[in-house]
PDB file of C-alpha atoms in Angstrom:
ATOM      1  CA  MET A   1      -3.125   7.855 -21.651  1.00  0.00           C
ATOM      2  CA  ASP A   2      -1.008  10.021 -23.932  1.00  0.00           C
ATOM      3  CA  GLU A   3       2.521  11.419 -23.290  1.00  0.00           C
ATOM      4  CA  LEU A   4       1.197  14.401 -21.465  1.00  0.00           C
ATOM      5  CA  ASP A   5      -0.978  12.387 -19.080  1.00  0.00           C
ATOM      6  CA  THR A   6       1.970  10.119 -18.416  1.00  0.00           C
ATOM      7  CA  ALA A   7       4.206  13.109 -17.649  1.00  0.00           C
ATOM      8  CA  ILE A   8       1.544  14.580 -15.312  1.00  0.00           C
ATOM      9  CA  VAL A   9       1.232  11.361 -13.418  1.00  0.00           C
ATOM     10  CA  ARG A  10       4.985  10.902 -13.154  1.00  0.00           C
ATOM     11  CA  GLU A  11       5.458  14.428 -11.808  1.00  0.00           C
ATOM     12  CA  LEU A  12       2.653  14.179  -9.344  1.00  0.00           C
ATOM     13  CA  GLN A  13       4.062  10.904  -7.974  1.00  0.00           C
ATOM     14  CA  ARG A  14       7.416  12.599  -7.658  1.00  0.00           C
ATOM     15  CA  ASP A  15       5.832  15.573  -5.753  1.00  0.00           C
ATOM     16  CA  ALA A  16       2.112  15.744  -5.241  1.00  0.00           C
ATOM     17  CA  ARG A  17       2.416  18.931  -3.151  1.00  0.00           C
ATOM     18  CA  GLN A  18       3.507  21.085  -6.075  1.00  0.00           C
ATOM     19  CA  THR A  19       0.947  23.678  -7.237  1.00  0.00           C
ATOM     20  CA  ASN A  20      -0.821  23.475 -10.575  1.00  0.00           C
ATOM     21  CA  ARG A  21       1.274  26.421 -11.776  1.00  0.00           C
ATOM     22  CA  GLU A  22       4.516  24.623 -10.818  1.00  0.00           C
ATOM     23  CA  LEU A  23       3.349  21.407 -12.481  1.00  0.00           C
ATOM     24  CA  ALA A  24       2.362  23.315 -15.649  1.00  0.00           C
ATOM     25  CA  ARG A  25       5.769  25.225 -15.682  1.00  0.00           C
ATOM     26  CA  THR A  26       7.647  21.849 -15.305  1.00  0.00           C
ATOM     27  CA  LEU A  27       5.706  20.294 -18.199  1.00  0.00           C
ATOM     28  CA  GLY A  28       5.791  23.407 -20.445  1.00  0.00           C
ATOM     29  CA  ILE A  29       1.968  23.731 -20.676  1.00  0.00           C
ATOM     30  CA  ALA A  30      -0.666  26.353 -19.716  1.00  0.00           C
ATOM     31  CA  PRO A  31      -1.911  26.079 -16.134  1.00  0.00           C
ATOM     32  CA  SER A  32      -5.537  25.750 -17.498  1.00  0.00           C
ATOM     33  CA  THR A  33      -4.507  22.761 -19.635  1.00  0.00           C
ATOM     34  CA  CYS A  34      -2.678  21.237 -16.677  1.00  0.00           C
ATOM     35  CA  LEU A  35      -5.700  21.660 -14.395  1.00  0.00           C
ATOM     36  CA  GLU A  36      -8.050  20.174 -16.973  1.00  0.00           C
ATOM     37  CA  ARG A  37      -5.757  17.207 -17.565  1.00  0.00           C
ATOM     38  CA  VAL A  38      -5.295  16.537 -13.788  1.00  0.00           C
ATOM     39  CA  ARG A  39      -9.112  16.595 -13.266  1.00  0.00           C
ATOM     40  CA  GLY A  40      -9.542  14.248 -16.208  1.00  0.00           C
ATOM     41  CA  LEU A  41      -7.006  11.788 -14.716  1.00  0.00           C
ATOM     42  CA  ARG A  42      -8.886  11.916 -11.385  1.00  0.00           C
ATOM     43  CA  ASN A  43     -12.290  11.496 -13.081  1.00  0.00           C
ATOM     44  CA  ARG A  44     -11.024   8.481 -15.002  1.00  0.00           C
ATOM     45  CA  GLY A  45      -9.643   6.875 -11.810  1.00  0.00           C
ATOM     46  CA  VAL A  46      -5.959   7.056 -12.914  1.00  0.00           C
ATOM     47  CA  ILE A  47      -5.154   9.333  -9.951  1.00  0.00           C
ATOM     48  CA  THR A  48      -6.862   7.776  -6.985  1.00  0.00           C
ATOM     49  CA  GLY A  49      -5.604  10.033  -4.139  1.00  0.00           C
ATOM     50  CA  TYR A  50      -2.769  11.834  -2.515  1.00  0.00           C
ATOM     51  CA  ARG A  51      -1.024  10.875   0.670  1.00  0.00           C
ATOM     52  CA  ALA A  52       1.925  11.713   2.832  1.00  0.00           C
ATOM     53  CA  THR A  53       4.640   9.087   3.171  1.00  0.00           C
ATOM     54  CA  VAL A  54       5.783   8.599   6.763  1.00  0.00           C
ATOM     55  CA  ASP A  55       8.820   7.158   8.457  1.00  0.00           C
ATOM     56  CA  LEU A  56       7.722   4.076  10.402  1.00  0.00           C
ATOM     57  CA  ARG A  57      10.707   4.375  12.712  1.00  0.00           C
ATOM     58  CA  SER A  58       9.608   7.857  13.736  1.00  0.00           C
ATOM     59  CA  LEU A  59       6.189   6.461  14.601  1.00  0.00           C
ATOM     60  CA  GLY A  60       7.770   3.861  16.960  1.00  0.00           C
ATOM     61  CA  ARG A  61       7.295   0.976  14.463  1.00  0.00           C
ATOM     62  CA  PRO A  62      10.842   0.064  13.224  1.00  0.00           C
ATOM     63  CA  VAL A  63      10.186  -3.705  12.805  1.00  0.00           C
ATOM     64  CA  GLN A  64       8.387  -4.687   9.662  1.00  0.00           C
ATOM     65  CA  ALA A  65       7.472  -8.212   8.597  1.00  0.00           C
ATOM     66  CA  LEU A  66       5.631 -10.058   5.862  1.00  0.00           C
ATOM     67  CA  LEU A  67       3.253 -12.710   7.009  1.00  0.00           C
ATOM     68  CA  ALA A  68       2.310 -15.549   4.754  1.00  0.00           C
ATOM     69  CA  VAL A  69      -1.152 -16.815   5.937  1.00  0.00           C
ATOM     70  CA  ARG A  70      -3.237 -19.833   4.904  1.00  0.00           C
ATOM     71  CA  ILE A  71      -6.896 -20.000   5.941  1.00  0.00           C
ATOM     72  CA  ARG A  72      -9.672 -22.595   5.607  1.00  0.00           C
ATOM     73  CA  PRO A  73     -12.238 -23.158   4.382  1.00  0.00           C
ATOM     74  CA  LEU A  74     -11.480 -21.269   1.277  1.00  0.00           C
ATOM     75  CA  SER A  75     -14.723 -19.491   0.527  1.00  0.00           C
ATOM     76  CA  GLN A  76     -15.554 -15.906  -0.513  1.00  0.00           C
ATOM     77  CA  GLU A  77     -17.187 -15.295   2.880  1.00  0.00           C
ATOM     78  CA  VAL A  78     -14.147 -16.526   4.897  1.00  0.00           C
ATOM     79  CA  ILE A  79     -11.714 -14.576   2.678  1.00  0.00           C
ATOM     80  CA  GLU A  80     -13.691 -11.363   2.792  1.00  0.00           C
ATOM     81  CA  GLY A  81     -14.253 -11.723   6.601  1.00  0.00           C
ATOM     82  CA  PHE A  82     -10.561 -12.307   7.329  1.00  0.00           C
ATOM     83  CA  LYS A  83      -9.498  -9.508   5.088  1.00  0.00           C
ATOM     84  CA  ALA A  84     -11.986  -7.159   6.838  1.00  0.00           C
ATOM     85  CA  TYR A  85     -10.532  -8.209  10.234  1.00  0.00           C
ATOM     86  CA  LEU A  86      -6.964  -7.629   9.195  1.00  0.00           C
ATOM     87  CA  VAL A  87      -7.441  -4.049   7.950  1.00  0.00           C
ATOM     88  CA  THR A  88      -8.923  -3.101  11.387  1.00  0.00           C
ATOM     89  CA  LEU A  89      -5.590  -3.980  13.060  1.00  0.00           C
ATOM     90  CA  ASP A  90      -3.259  -1.036  13.737  1.00  0.00           C
ATOM     91  CA  GLU A  91      -0.146  -3.073  13.001  1.00  0.00           C
ATOM     92  CA  VAL A  92      -1.241  -3.967   9.516  1.00  0.00           C
ATOM     93  CA  LEU A  93       0.012  -1.803   6.679  1.00  0.00           C
ATOM     94  CA  SER A  94      -1.092  -3.794   3.633  1.00  0.00           C
ATOM     95  CA  VAL A  95      -3.095  -6.928   2.921  1.00  0.00           C
ATOM     96  CA  TYR A  96      -2.702  -8.934  -0.295  1.00  0.00           C
ATOM     97  CA  VAL A  97      -5.036 -11.797  -1.235  1.00  0.00           C
ATOM     98  CA  VAL A  98      -2.786 -14.086  -3.274  1.00  0.00           C
ATOM     99  CA  ALA A  99      -2.802 -17.349  -5.271  1.00  0.00           C
ATOM    100  CA  GLY A 100      -0.371 -20.231  -4.677  1.00  0.00           C
ATOM    101  CA  GLY A 101       0.481 -22.006  -1.440  1.00  0.00           C
ATOM    102  CA  ASP A 102      -0.609 -19.042   0.752  1.00  0.00           C
ATOM    103  CA  ASP A 103      -3.894 -17.133   0.765  1.00  0.00           C
ATOM    104  CA  PHE A 104      -2.736 -13.855   2.184  1.00  0.00           C
ATOM    105  CA  LEU A 105       0.434 -11.767   2.416  1.00  0.00           C
ATOM    106  CA  VAL A 106       0.181  -9.284   5.273  1.00  0.00           C
ATOM    107  CA  HIS A 107       2.638  -6.430   5.740  1.00  0.00           C
ATOM    108  CA  VAL A 108       2.912  -5.377   9.372  1.00  0.00           C
ATOM    109  CA  ALA A 109       4.964  -2.826  11.296  1.00  0.00           C
ATOM    110  CA  VAL A 110       5.519  -3.022  15.057  1.00  0.00           C
ATOM    111  CA  GLY A 111       7.733  -1.611  17.804  1.00  0.00           C
ATOM    112  CA  ASP A 112       9.956  -4.659  18.358  1.00  0.00           C
ATOM    113  CA  VAL A 113      10.279  -8.428  17.863  1.00  0.00           C
ATOM    114  CA  ASP A 114       8.409  -9.104  21.118  1.00  0.00           C
ATOM    115  CA  ARG A 115       5.426  -7.056  19.850  1.00  0.00           C
ATOM    116  CA  LEU A 116       5.631  -9.063  16.527  1.00  0.00           C
ATOM    117  CA  HIS A 117       5.474 -12.227  18.443  1.00  0.00           C
ATOM    118  CA  ALA A 118       2.525 -10.972  20.533  1.00  0.00           C
ATOM    119  CA  PHE A 119       0.715  -9.905  17.355  1.00  0.00           C
ATOM    120  CA  LEU A 120       1.162 -13.406  15.825  1.00  0.00           C
ATOM    121  CA  MET A 121       0.009 -15.156  18.968  1.00  0.00           C
ATOM    122  CA  ASP A 122      -2.787 -12.838  20.043  1.00  0.00           C
ATOM    123  CA  ARG A 123      -4.199 -11.617  16.788  1.00  0.00           C
ATOM    124  CA  LEU A 124      -3.425 -14.265  14.192  1.00  0.00           C
ATOM    125  CA  SER A 125      -3.037 -17.763  15.668  1.00  0.00           C
ATOM    126  CA  GLY A 126      -6.230 -17.597  17.652  1.00  0.00           C
ATOM    127  CA  ARG A 127      -8.376 -17.087  14.580  1.00  0.00           C
ATOM    128  CA  LYS A 128     -10.329 -20.166  13.788  1.00  0.00           C
ATOM    129  CA  GLU A 129      -9.848 -19.786   9.943  1.00  0.00           C
ATOM    130  CA  VAL A 130      -6.143 -19.538  10.229  1.00  0.00           C
ATOM    131  CA  VAL A 131      -4.486 -22.908   9.627  1.00  0.00           C
ATOM    132  CA  ASP A 132      -0.859 -21.875   9.104  1.00  0.00           C
ATOM    133  CA  PHE A 133       1.273 -18.726   8.970  1.00  0.00           C
ATOM    134  CA  ARG A 134       4.869 -17.861   8.514  1.00  0.00           C
ATOM    135  CA  SER A 135       6.657 -14.550   9.276  1.00  0.00           C
ATOM    136  CA  SER A 136       9.597 -13.019   7.524  1.00  0.00           C
ATOM    137  CA  ILE A 137      11.321  -9.986   9.114  1.00  0.00           C
ATOM    138  CA  ILE A 138      11.982  -7.231   6.577  1.00  0.00           C
ATOM    139  CA  TYR A 139      15.484  -5.900   6.785  1.00  0.00           C
ATOM    140  CA  GLN A 140      15.124  -3.311   4.123  1.00  0.00           C
ATOM    141  CA  HIS A 141      12.128  -2.050   2.215  1.00  0.00           C
ATOM    142  CA  VAL A 142      12.622  -0.126  -1.101  1.00  0.00           C
ATOM    143  CA  ALA A 143       9.670   0.924  -3.158  1.00  0.00           C
ATOM    144  CA  SER A 144       9.512   2.736  -6.467  1.00  0.00           C
ATOM    145  CA  ASP A 145       8.318   6.353  -6.045  1.00  0.00           C
ATOM    146  CA  VAL A 146       7.169   6.607  -9.678  1.00  0.00           C
ATOM    147  CA  ILE A 147       5.037   3.919 -11.352  1.00  0.00           C
ATOM    148  CA  THR A 148       4.650   4.067 -15.044  1.00  0.00           C
ATOM    149  CA  GLU A 149       2.680   2.201 -17.772  1.00  0.00           C
ATOM    150  CA  LEU A 150       4.353  -0.839 -19.219  1.00  0.00           C
ATOM    151  CA  ASP A 151       4.837  -1.150 -22.941  1.00  0.00           C
TER     152      ASP A 151
END
């Protein structure tokens, strides 16, 4: 990625709804050059998609938690099966397969603490592969809007 590619990615992360002409104007390049570069970034897999960011509170899901989950036996089949199960659950926002003491970190959002408890009891603790889990309520969640290459 050169400086122009980096600038395009930064600007699209800041506002992916801007038109090609607006993006080109911001970057000081021709619209045709801009369009060609954006297509190249998509074709190379640098830009993987566009999405709307939503307010979880507006969707009736103000309580977020991170769940640290341990499963057994640790095999590719069990890991893939549990991961596939998790992504089908409406409460689940993200699933991370991790190394260390835990096997998964799961980000969930629910309506209230009682619903979090019900999720843990009904959807997690009953799974035969789950041997342990811990939940941490998220008080605040801040994410970087623009991700750049590291030097």
